[in-house]
Coordinates of C-alpha atoms and ligand atoms in Angstrom, one line a residue:
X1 CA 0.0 0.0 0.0
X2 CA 1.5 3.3 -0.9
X3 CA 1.1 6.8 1.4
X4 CA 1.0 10.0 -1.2
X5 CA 2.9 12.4 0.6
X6 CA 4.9 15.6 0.5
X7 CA 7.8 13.8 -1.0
X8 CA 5.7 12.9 -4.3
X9 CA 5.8 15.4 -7.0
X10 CA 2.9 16.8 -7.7
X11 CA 1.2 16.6 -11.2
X12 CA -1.6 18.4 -12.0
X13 CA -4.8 17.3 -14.2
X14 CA -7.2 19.7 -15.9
X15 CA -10.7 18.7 -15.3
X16 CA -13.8 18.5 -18.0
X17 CA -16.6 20.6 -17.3
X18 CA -19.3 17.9 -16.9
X19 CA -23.0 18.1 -16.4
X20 CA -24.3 16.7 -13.1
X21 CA -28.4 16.8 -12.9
X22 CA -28.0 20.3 -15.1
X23 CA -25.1 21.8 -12.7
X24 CA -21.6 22.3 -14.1
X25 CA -19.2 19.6 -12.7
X26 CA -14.8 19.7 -12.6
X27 CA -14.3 16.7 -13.2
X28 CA -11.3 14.3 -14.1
X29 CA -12.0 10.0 -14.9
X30 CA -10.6 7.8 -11.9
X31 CA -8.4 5.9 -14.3
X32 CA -6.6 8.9 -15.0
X33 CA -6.2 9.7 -11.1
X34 CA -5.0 6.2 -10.4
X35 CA -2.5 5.8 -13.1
X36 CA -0.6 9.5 -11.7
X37 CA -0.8 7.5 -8.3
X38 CA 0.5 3.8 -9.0
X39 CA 2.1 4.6 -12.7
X40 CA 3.6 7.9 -12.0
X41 CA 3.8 7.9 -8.3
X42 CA 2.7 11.6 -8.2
X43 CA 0.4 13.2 -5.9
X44 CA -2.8 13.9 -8.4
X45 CA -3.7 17.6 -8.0
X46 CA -7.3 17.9 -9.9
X47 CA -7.4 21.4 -11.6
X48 CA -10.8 22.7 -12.3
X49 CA -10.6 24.6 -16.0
X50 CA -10.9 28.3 -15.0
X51 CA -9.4 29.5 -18.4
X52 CA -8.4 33.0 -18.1
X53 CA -8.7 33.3 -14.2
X54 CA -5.2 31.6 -13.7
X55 CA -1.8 33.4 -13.7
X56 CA -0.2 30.4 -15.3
X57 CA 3.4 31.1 -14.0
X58 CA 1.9 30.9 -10.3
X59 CA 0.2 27.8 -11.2
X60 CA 3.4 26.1 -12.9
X61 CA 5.0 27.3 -9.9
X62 CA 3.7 24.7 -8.0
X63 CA 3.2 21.8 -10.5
X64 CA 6.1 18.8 -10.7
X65 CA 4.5 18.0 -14.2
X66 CA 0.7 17.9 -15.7
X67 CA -1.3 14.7 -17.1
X68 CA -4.1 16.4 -19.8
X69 CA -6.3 13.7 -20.1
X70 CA -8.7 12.2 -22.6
X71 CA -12.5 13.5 -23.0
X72 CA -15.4 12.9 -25.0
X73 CA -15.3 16.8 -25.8
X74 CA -13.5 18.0 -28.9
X75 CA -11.3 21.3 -29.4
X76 CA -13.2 23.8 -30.6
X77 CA -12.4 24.1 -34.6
X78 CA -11.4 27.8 -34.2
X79 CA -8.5 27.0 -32.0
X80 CA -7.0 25.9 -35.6
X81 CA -8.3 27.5 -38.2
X82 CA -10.7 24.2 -38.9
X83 CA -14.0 24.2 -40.9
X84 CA -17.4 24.1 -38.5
X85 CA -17.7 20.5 -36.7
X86 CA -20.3 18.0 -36.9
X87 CA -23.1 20.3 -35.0
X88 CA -23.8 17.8 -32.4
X89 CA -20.1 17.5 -31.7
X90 CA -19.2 18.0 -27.8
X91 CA -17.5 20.7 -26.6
X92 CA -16.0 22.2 -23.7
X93 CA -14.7 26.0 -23.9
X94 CA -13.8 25.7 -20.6
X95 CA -11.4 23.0 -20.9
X96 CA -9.7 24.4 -24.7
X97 CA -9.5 27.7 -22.6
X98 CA -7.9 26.2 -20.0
X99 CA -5.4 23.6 -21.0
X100 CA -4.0 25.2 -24.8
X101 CA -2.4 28.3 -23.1
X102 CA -1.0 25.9 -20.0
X103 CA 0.5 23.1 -22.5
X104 CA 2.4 26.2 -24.4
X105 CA 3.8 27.7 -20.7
X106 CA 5.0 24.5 -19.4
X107 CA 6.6 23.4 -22.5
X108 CA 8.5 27.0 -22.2
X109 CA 8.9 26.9 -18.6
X110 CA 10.5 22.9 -18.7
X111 CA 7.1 21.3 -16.8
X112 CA 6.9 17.7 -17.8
X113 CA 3.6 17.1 -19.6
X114 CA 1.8 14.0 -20.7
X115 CA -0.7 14.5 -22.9
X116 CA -3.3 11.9 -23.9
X117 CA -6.4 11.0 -26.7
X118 CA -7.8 15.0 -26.4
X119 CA -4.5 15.1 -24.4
X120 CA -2.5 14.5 -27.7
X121 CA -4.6 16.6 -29.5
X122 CA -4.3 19.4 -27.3
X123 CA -1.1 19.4 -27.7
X124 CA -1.1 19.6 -31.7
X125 CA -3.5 22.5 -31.5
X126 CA -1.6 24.3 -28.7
X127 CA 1.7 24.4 -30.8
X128 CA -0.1 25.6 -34.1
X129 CA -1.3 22.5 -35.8
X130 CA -4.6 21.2 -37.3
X131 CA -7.2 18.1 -36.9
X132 CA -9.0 16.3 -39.1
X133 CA -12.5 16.2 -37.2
X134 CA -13.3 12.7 -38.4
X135 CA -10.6 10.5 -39.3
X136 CA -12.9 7.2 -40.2
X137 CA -14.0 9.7 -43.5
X138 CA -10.9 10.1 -45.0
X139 CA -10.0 7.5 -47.5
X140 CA -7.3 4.6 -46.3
X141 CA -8.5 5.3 -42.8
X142 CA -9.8 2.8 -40.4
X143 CA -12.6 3.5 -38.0
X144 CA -10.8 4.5 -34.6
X145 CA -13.6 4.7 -32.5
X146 CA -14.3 2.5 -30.3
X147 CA -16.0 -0.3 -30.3
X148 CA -19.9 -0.5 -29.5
X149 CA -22.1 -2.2 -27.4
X150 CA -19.5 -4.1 -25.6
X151 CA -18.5 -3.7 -21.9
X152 CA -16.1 -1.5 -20.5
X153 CA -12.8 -3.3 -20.2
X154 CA -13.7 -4.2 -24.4
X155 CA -13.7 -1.1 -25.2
X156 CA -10.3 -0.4 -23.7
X157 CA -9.0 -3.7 -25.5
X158 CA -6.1 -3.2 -27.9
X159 CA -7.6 -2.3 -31.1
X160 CA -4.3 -2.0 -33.7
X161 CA -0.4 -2.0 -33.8
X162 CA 1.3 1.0 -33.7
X163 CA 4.9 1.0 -35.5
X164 CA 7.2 3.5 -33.3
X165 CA 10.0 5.9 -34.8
X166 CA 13.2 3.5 -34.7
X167 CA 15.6 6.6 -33.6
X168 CA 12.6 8.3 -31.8
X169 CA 12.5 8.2 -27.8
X170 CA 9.5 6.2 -27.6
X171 CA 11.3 3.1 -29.2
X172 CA 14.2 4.1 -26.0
X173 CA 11.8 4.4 -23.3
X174 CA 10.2 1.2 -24.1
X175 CA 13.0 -1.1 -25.8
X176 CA 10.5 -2.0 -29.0
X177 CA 9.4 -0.8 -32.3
X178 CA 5.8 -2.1 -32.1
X179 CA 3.0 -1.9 -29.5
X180 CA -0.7 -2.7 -29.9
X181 CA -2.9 -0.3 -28.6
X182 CA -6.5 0.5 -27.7
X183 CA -8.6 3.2 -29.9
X184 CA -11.2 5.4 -28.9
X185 CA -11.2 8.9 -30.9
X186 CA -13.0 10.2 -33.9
X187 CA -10.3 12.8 -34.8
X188 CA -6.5 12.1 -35.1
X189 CA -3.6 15.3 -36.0
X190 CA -3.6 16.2 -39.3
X191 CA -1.5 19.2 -40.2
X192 CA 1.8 18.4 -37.7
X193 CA 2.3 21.3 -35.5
X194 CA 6.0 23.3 -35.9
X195 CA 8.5 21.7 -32.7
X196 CA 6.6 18.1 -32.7
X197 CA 8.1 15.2 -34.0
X198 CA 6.5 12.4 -35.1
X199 CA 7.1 9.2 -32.7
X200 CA 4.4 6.8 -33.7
X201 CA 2.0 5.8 -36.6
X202 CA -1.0 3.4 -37.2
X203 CA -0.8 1.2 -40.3
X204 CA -3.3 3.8 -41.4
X205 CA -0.1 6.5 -41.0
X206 CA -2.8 8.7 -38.3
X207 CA -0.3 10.1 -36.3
X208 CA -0.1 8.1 -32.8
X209 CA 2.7 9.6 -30.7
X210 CA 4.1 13.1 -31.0
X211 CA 7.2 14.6 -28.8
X212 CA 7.6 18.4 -28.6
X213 CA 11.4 18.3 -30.3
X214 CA 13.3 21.0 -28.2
X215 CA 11.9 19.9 -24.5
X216 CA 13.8 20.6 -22.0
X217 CA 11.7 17.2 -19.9
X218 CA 9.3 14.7 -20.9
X219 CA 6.7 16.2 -23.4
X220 CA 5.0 13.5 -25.1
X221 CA 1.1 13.1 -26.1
X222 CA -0.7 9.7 -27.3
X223 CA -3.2 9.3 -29.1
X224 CA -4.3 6.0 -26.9
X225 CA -5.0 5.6 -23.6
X226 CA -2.1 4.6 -21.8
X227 CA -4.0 5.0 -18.7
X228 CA -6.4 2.5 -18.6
X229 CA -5.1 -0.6 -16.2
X230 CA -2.1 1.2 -16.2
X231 CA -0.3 -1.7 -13.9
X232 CA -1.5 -4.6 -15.9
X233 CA 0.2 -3.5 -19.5
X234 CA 3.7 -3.0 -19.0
X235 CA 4.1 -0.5 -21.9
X236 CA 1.7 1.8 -20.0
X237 CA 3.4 1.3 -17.0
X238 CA 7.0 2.0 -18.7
X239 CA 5.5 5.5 -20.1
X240 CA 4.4 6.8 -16.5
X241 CA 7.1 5.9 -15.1
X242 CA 8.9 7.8 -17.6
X243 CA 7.2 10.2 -17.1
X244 CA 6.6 10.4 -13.4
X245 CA 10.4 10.3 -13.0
X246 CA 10.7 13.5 -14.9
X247 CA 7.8 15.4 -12.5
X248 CA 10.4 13.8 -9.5
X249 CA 13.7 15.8 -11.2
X250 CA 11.3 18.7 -11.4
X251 CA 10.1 19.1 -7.8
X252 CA 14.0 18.5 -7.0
X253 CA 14.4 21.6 -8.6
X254 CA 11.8 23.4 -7.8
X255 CA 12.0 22.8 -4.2
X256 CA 15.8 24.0 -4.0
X257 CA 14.6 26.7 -5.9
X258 CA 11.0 27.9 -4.9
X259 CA 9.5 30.3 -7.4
X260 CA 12.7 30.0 -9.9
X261 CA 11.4 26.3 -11.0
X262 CA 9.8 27.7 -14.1
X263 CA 11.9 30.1 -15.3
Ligands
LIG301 N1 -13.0 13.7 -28.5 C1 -11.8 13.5 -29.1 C2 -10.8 12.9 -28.1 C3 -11.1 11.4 -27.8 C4 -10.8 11.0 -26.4 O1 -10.1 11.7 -25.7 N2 -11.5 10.0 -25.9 C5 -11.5 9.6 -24.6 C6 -12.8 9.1 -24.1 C7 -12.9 9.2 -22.6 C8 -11.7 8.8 -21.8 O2 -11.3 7.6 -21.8 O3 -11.1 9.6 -21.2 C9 -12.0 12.6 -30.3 O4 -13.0 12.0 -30.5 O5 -11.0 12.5 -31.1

């Protein structure tokens, strides 16, 4: 049995506004909360998505790293120049005004970030590239939504391979070339984003792993969900613990340096 304490770093999650008997909800999916604790070994700090209200250097200030998580919602088109979504497409304002400013501060400011399904997408959008809004419509494409009318743990079943970049540091972190991977999103990166590099692709070539090129710390989005079971696939466990080592170098520094961490 572990006890979070002060000596875990803490990593931060940006919540989904979600409606609860018609009142607005912060809220973040257990599995994501679970894999910070036993993949990561961070101390989960759930951050309700107050856009604008935050001075992001006092909230990087005291963040060892930040997990942006998957969500039904889908960044709004404008963030990227995109053509009008399907109209009964979910969104959350809150959330794109929220975690697309954060993502580009802790890049600058050397903050770890793990970025995952919207996560990933985020990430694409935050840096200056595009989506395609449904990837299952473009021609070659297979359907990577996820499956239907099966149970929970199905629909978190490995879905497809994923071939990772040979020289990329993906292929480093996990000592393989190929993983098989679960599927659950109706858009996927289209136009790559300047300072991301490509570190994994579906036979399909949608984009499955990006790394921002010039990071100082781990800054890596998915396009699966690396989170779910996290300690019964050990690929998922290697990548938070990649990950939650790098939040544990950051609040090292951080805390011999209060306030100068993010500069
Ligand atoms: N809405 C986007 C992103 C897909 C995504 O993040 N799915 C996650 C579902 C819920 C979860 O497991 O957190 C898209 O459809 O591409």
């Amino acid at each position: 049995m572990y006890r979070i304490d002060a000596s875990w770093p803490a990593i931060g999650i940006p919540a989904c506004v979600k409606s609860v008997e018609e009142l607005p909800f912060h809220a973040v999916g257990e599995k994501y909360i679970t894999a910070v604790v036993e993949g990561a070994q961070g101390m989960p700090l759930l951050l309700p998505v107050l856009g604008e209200a935050y001075d992001i250097p006092s909230l990087l200030d005291r963040m060892d790293g930040l997990l942006f998580t998957g969500s039904t919602s889908n960044i709004h088109p404008r963030h990227y120049g995109g053509a009008p979504d399907r109209p009964d497409s979910p969104q959350d304002p809150q959330r794109d005004a929220t975690t697309l400013p954060l993502i580009r501060a802790a890049i600058a400011a050397g903050v770890p970030v793990f970025c995952i399904c919207r996560g990933h997408q985020e990430l694409n959008v935050a840096l200056g590239g595009t989506l395609h809004t449904q990837v299952h419509d473009l021609p070659g494409k297979r359907d990577h939504r996820s499956p239907k009318n099966v149970d929970y743990d199905a629909r978190y079943a490995p879905q497809h391979k994923v071939s990772l970049e040979p020289s990329g540091m993906l292929t480093k972190i996990l000592g393989r070339t190929e993983i098989e991977v679960n599927s659950l999103h109706w858009q996927a990166i289209d136009r790559l984003a300047p300072g991301l590099a490509i570190e994994a692709k579906a036979p399909d070539d949608v984009i499955e792993a990006v790394r921002v090129e010039k990071a100082k710390t781990f800054a890596f989005g998915v396009q699966w969900h690396p989170e779910y079971r996290v300690t019964e696939n050990p690929v998922s466990l290697a990548l938070f613990k990649a990950f939650g080592a790098a939040c544990r170098d950051r609040a090292r520094a951080r805390l011999r340096t209060p306030g100068k961490a993010a500069e």
